[in-house]
Amino acid sequence: MSAATPDSPAGPSSAAIEMTIEPRIRPVGAGEVRRLLPFRKRRMVGPYTFLDVMGPEEMPAGAAMNVDAHPHIGLSTLTYLFEGRIVHRDSVGSVQSITPGAVNWMTAGSGITHTERSHPDDVAMPRLAQGLQMWVALPAESEDGPAGFDHCPADQVPEERFGEVTVRLAVGTGFGMTAPIPGSSPLILAEVGLAGGAIRVDDSHRERAVFAVDDGLTVDDHPLPEGHLAVLEPGATPELRGPGRAVVIGGEPVGERFIWWNFVHSDRDRIEEAKADWTAQRFPLVPDDHDPWVPLPG
């Protein structure tokens, strides 16, 4: 994995592409991710305010992912895996193994704490790890609402075939489908598998972007390298062609948001309150998995 030029769009774009964002390497816990959002010139796509790419990585036997207890406000986390398994625990009492193709949607609202760890049965063996970790900004009326958790197993994610193209709608609406997890506002998360052929990108949401899981993809004949994110022009319906896999994200904008560490909110003062609350450990705790917890960045 090579480091990209920080905060710089990559290469020329087609008329349907507003910009192409290169991934930037960022440390997370003991490992690294490739970050696409937020980006200096494009802070959000619809309500999506954060997009990290995990892997693809070959994890040796004995290696484990351990993201200790940490807090969120004002957002929903959205986890979607291609390879591997993660155990999620949170302060509303959820304990859920996340597997490839399943959907984890955790709503922070006024405050939630969670952990993410390798499944204990997997640690003794070498394995692949690959997936997406996203944050979705909540609408203003929900930013300080109740915390919650939703999970959709992989076999319940709606899927349609369009010739040689398969579309799985993980969250929201799009491509003529409605997902079991609707999301907090109008949005889309869809995995598109192109064995061959092509498909027009759904235009039912105002802002959209296409992430290249694999090499070999084009957007209106413009190459989209693996790991890059093409932000589309409003109303554009470019042709997405493979072979390879892509993920379409987007939705309706929810307005400006401030981001500091794990906190997202439309009110800066609310973020300052969250910082003080976490330092004083006034957030709800994760049952049986709160120690150790991650302190505020210095």
Short mmCIF file of N, CA, C and O in Angstrom, two decimals, residues 54 65 67 70 77-90 94-106 114-120 122 127-134 149-154 157 168 170 181 189:
data_model
loop_
_atom_site.label_atom_id
_atom_site.label_comp_id
_atom_site.label_asym_id
_atom_site.label_seq_id
_atom_site.Cartn_x
_atom_site.Cartn_y
_atom_site.Cartn_z
N MET A 54 -10.44 -0.46 5.05
CA MET A 54 -9.61 -1.41 5.79
C MET A 54 -9.13 -2.49 4.84
O MET A 54 -9.93 -3.15 4.18
N MET A 65 -7.20 -7.54 15.64
CA MET A 65 -7.70 -6.17 15.60
C MET A 65 -8.31 -5.87 16.97
O MET A 65 -9.17 -6.61 17.44
N VAL A 67 -9.79 -2.43 18.72
CA VAL A 67 -10.12 -1.02 18.86
C VAL A 67 -10.86 -0.88 20.18
O VAL A 67 -12.01 -1.32 20.32
N HIS A 70 -14.38 3.53 22.77
CA HIS A 70 -14.29 4.92 22.35
C HIS A 70 -15.71 5.43 22.08
O HIS A 70 -16.62 4.66 21.80
N THR A 77 -22.54 4.95 12.73
CA THR A 77 -21.44 4.22 12.11
C THR A 77 -22.03 3.14 11.21
O THR A 77 -23.06 2.53 11.53
N LEU A 78 -21.37 2.88 10.11
CA LEU A 78 -21.82 1.90 9.13
C LEU A 78 -20.62 1.05 8.74
O LEU A 78 -19.64 1.56 8.20
N THR A 79 -20.68 -0.24 9.05
CA THR A 79 -19.58 -1.16 8.76
C THR A 79 -20.04 -2.18 7.74
O THR A 79 -21.10 -2.80 7.89
N TYR A 80 -19.21 -2.36 6.68
CA TYR A 80 -19.52 -3.31 5.61
C TYR A 80 -18.22 -4.02 5.23
O TYR A 80 -17.26 -3.38 4.79
N LEU A 81 -18.19 -5.33 5.42
CA LEU A 81 -16.97 -6.12 5.21
C LEU A 81 -17.04 -6.91 3.90
O LEU A 81 -18.10 -7.38 3.50
N PHE A 82 -15.86 -7.07 3.28
CA PHE A 82 -15.69 -7.97 2.14
C PHE A 82 -14.99 -9.26 2.56
O PHE A 82 -15.24 -10.33 1.99
N GLU A 83 -14.09 -9.17 3.53
CA GLU A 83 -13.36 -10.33 4.05
C GLU A 83 -13.20 -10.17 5.55
O GLU A 83 -13.08 -9.04 6.06
N GLY A 84 -13.15 -11.29 6.27
CA GLY A 84 -12.86 -11.25 7.69
C GLY A 84 -14.10 -11.18 8.55
O GLY A 84 -15.24 -11.27 8.08
N ARG A 85 -13.86 -10.99 9.86
CA ARG A 85 -14.94 -10.97 10.84
C ARG A 85 -14.54 -10.06 12.00
O ARG A 85 -13.40 -10.09 12.45
N ILE A 86 -15.47 -9.25 12.46
CA ILE A 86 -15.24 -8.32 13.56
C ILE A 86 -16.35 -8.50 14.59
O ILE A 86 -17.53 -8.66 14.22
N VAL A 87 -15.99 -8.46 15.86
CA VAL A 87 -16.99 -8.50 16.92
C VAL A 87 -17.23 -7.08 17.43
O VAL A 87 -16.30 -6.41 17.88
N HIS A 88 -18.46 -6.64 17.34
CA HIS A 88 -18.88 -5.31 17.79
C HIS A 88 -19.58 -5.42 19.14
O HIS A 88 -20.46 -6.27 19.33
N ARG A 89 -19.20 -4.55 20.06
CA ARG A 89 -19.90 -4.42 21.34
C ARG A 89 -20.15 -2.93 21.59
O ARG A 89 -19.29 -2.11 21.28
N ASP A 90 -21.31 -2.60 22.17
CA ASP A 90 -21.59 -1.19 22.44
C ASP A 90 -22.34 -1.02 23.75
O ASP A 90 -22.73 -1.99 24.41
N SER A 94 -25.40 -4.23 22.73
CA SER A 94 -25.27 -5.06 21.53
C SER A 94 -23.96 -5.82 21.54
O SER A 94 -22.91 -5.27 21.87
N VAL A 95 -24.01 -7.09 21.13
CA VAL A 95 -22.84 -7.91 20.87
C VAL A 95 -23.11 -8.60 19.55
O VAL A 95 -24.02 -9.44 19.45
N GLN A 96 -22.35 -8.25 18.51
CA GLN A 96 -22.67 -8.75 17.17
C GLN A 96 -21.41 -9.04 16.37
O GLN A 96 -20.53 -8.18 16.25
N SER A 97 -21.31 -10.24 15.82
CA SER A 97 -20.24 -10.56 14.88
C SER A 97 -20.63 -10.03 13.51
O SER A 97 -21.72 -10.31 13.02
N ILE A 98 -19.73 -9.25 12.91
CA ILE A 98 -19.95 -8.70 11.57
C ILE A 98 -19.22 -9.59 10.58
O ILE A 98 -18.01 -9.83 10.71
N THR A 99 -19.93 -10.10 9.58
CA THR A 99 -19.36 -10.99 8.58
C THR A 99 -19.51 -10.35 7.20
O THR A 99 -20.27 -9.40 7.02
N PRO A 100 -18.76 -10.85 6.19
CA PRO A 100 -18.83 -10.23 4.86
C PRO A 100 -20.25 -10.18 4.31
O PRO A 100 -21.01 -11.15 4.36
N GLY A 101 -20.60 -9.00 3.78
CA GLY A 101 -21.91 -8.80 3.17
C GLY A 101 -23.01 -8.41 4.12
O GLY A 101 -24.10 -8.03 3.69
N ALA A 102 -22.76 -8.52 5.43
CA ALA A 102 -23.75 -8.08 6.42
C ALA A 102 -23.59 -6.58 6.66
O ALA A 102 -22.61 -5.96 6.24
N VAL A 103 -24.56 -6.00 7.36
CA VAL A 103 -24.57 -4.56 7.59
C VAL A 103 -24.71 -4.28 9.08
O VAL A 103 -25.65 -4.77 9.72
N ASN A 104 -23.78 -3.52 9.64
CA ASN A 104 -23.89 -3.02 11.01
C ASN A 104 -24.13 -1.52 10.98
O ASN A 104 -23.33 -0.77 10.41
N TRP A 105 -25.23 -1.10 11.60
CA TRP A 105 -25.61 0.32 11.64
C TRP A 105 -25.80 0.70 13.10
O TRP A 105 -26.75 0.27 13.74
N MET A 106 -24.88 1.47 13.66
CA MET A 106 -24.95 1.89 15.06
C MET A 106 -25.21 3.39 15.13
O MET A 106 -24.46 4.17 14.54
N HIS A 114 -18.35 2.16 22.01
CA HIS A 114 -18.29 0.80 21.46
C HIS A 114 -16.84 0.34 21.29
O HIS A 114 -15.90 1.14 21.39
N THR A 115 -16.70 -0.96 21.06
CA THR A 115 -15.41 -1.58 20.77
C THR A 115 -15.54 -2.41 19.50
O THR A 115 -16.64 -2.83 19.12
N GLU A 116 -14.39 -2.65 18.85
CA GLU A 116 -14.33 -3.51 17.66
C GLU A 116 -13.10 -4.39 17.80
O GLU A 116 -11.99 -3.88 17.93
N ARG A 117 -13.32 -5.71 17.74
CA ARG A 117 -12.22 -6.64 17.96
C ARG A 117 -12.31 -7.83 17.02
O ARG A 117 -13.39 -8.17 16.53
N SER A 118 -11.17 -8.47 16.78
CA SER A 118 -11.17 -9.72 16.03
C SER A 118 -11.96 -10.77 16.79
O SER A 118 -11.99 -10.79 18.02
N HIS A 119 -12.61 -11.65 16.04
CA HIS A 119 -13.31 -12.76 16.68
C HIS A 119 -12.27 -13.69 17.31
O HIS A 119 -11.27 -14.03 16.66
N PRO A 120 -12.46 -14.11 18.55
CA PRO A 120 -11.43 -14.93 19.20
C PRO A 120 -11.14 -16.24 18.48
O PRO A 120 -10.01 -16.75 18.55
N ASP A 122 -10.80 -16.61 15.36
CA ASP A 122 -10.04 -16.35 14.13
C ASP A 122 -8.57 -16.06 14.38
O ASP A 122 -7.75 -16.16 13.45
N ARG A 127 -5.55 -14.93 7.94
CA ARG A 127 -6.84 -14.62 7.34
C ARG A 127 -6.77 -13.28 6.62
O ARG A 127 -5.91 -12.46 6.91
N LEU A 128 -7.70 -13.08 5.72
CA LEU A 128 -7.81 -11.81 5.01
C LEU A 128 -8.75 -10.87 5.76
O LEU A 128 -9.72 -11.31 6.38
N ALA A 129 -8.45 -9.58 5.71
CA ALA A 129 -9.32 -8.56 6.29
C ALA A 129 -9.50 -7.46 5.27
O ALA A 129 -8.53 -6.93 4.72
N GLN A 130 -10.76 -7.11 4.99
CA GLN A 130 -11.05 -6.05 4.03
C GLN A 130 -12.47 -5.55 4.26
O GLN A 130 -13.41 -6.34 4.44
N GLY A 131 -12.63 -4.23 4.27
CA GLY A 131 -13.97 -3.68 4.43
C GLY A 131 -13.97 -2.17 4.49
O GLY A 131 -12.94 -1.51 4.33
N LEU A 132 -15.16 -1.63 4.73
CA LEU A 132 -15.36 -0.19 4.79
C LEU A 132 -15.94 0.19 6.15
O LEU A 132 -16.82 -0.50 6.67
N GLN A 133 -15.43 1.28 6.72
CA GLN A 133 -15.98 1.87 7.93
C GLN A 133 -16.42 3.28 7.58
O GLN A 133 -15.60 4.10 7.13
N MET A 134 -17.70 3.58 7.77
CA MET A 134 -18.25 4.86 7.37
C MET A 134 -18.99 5.52 8.53
O MET A 134 -19.49 4.84 9.43
N PHE A 149 -28.93 0.40 17.74
CA PHE A 149 -28.12 -0.51 16.94
C PHE A 149 -29.03 -1.34 16.05
O PHE A 149 -30.07 -1.84 16.50
N ASP A 150 -28.63 -1.51 14.78
CA ASP A 150 -29.35 -2.36 13.83
C ASP A 150 -28.35 -3.23 13.09
O ASP A 150 -27.23 -2.78 12.77
N HIS A 151 -28.76 -4.45 12.78
CA HIS A 151 -27.90 -5.39 12.04
C HIS A 151 -28.75 -6.09 11.00
O HIS A 151 -29.87 -6.51 11.28
N CYS A 152 -28.20 -6.21 9.79
CA CYS A 152 -28.87 -6.97 8.72
C CYS A 152 -27.93 -8.07 8.25
O CYS A 152 -26.85 -7.77 7.72
N PRO A 153 -28.28 -9.35 8.44
CA PRO A 153 -27.42 -10.44 7.95
C PRO A 153 -27.26 -10.39 6.44
O PRO A 153 -28.10 -9.85 5.72
N ALA A 154 -26.17 -10.97 5.96
CA ALA A 154 -25.86 -10.90 4.52
C ALA A 154 -26.96 -11.51 3.67
O ALA A 154 -27.26 -11.00 2.58
N VAL A 157 -29.84 -9.03 2.75
CA VAL A 157 -29.58 -7.83 1.94
C VAL A 157 -30.17 -8.05 0.55
O VAL A 157 -29.84 -9.03 -0.12
N ARG A 168 -26.14 -5.29 -4.76
CA ARG A 168 -26.63 -5.58 -3.41
C ARG A 168 -26.88 -4.24 -2.72
O ARG A 168 -25.94 -3.44 -2.60
N ALA A 170 -27.24 -2.43 0.47
CA ALA A 170 -26.98 -2.66 1.89
C ALA A 170 -27.81 -1.75 2.79
O ALA A 170 -28.29 -2.17 3.85
N ILE A 181 -32.43 -1.91 6.32
CA ILE A 181 -31.97 -0.78 7.13
C ILE A 181 -32.14 0.48 6.30
O ILE A 181 -31.43 0.68 5.31
N LEU A 189 -26.25 2.88 0.08
CA LEU A 189 -24.98 2.14 0.09
C LEU A 189 -25.25 0.86 -0.69
O LEU A 189 -26.06 0.03 -0.27
#
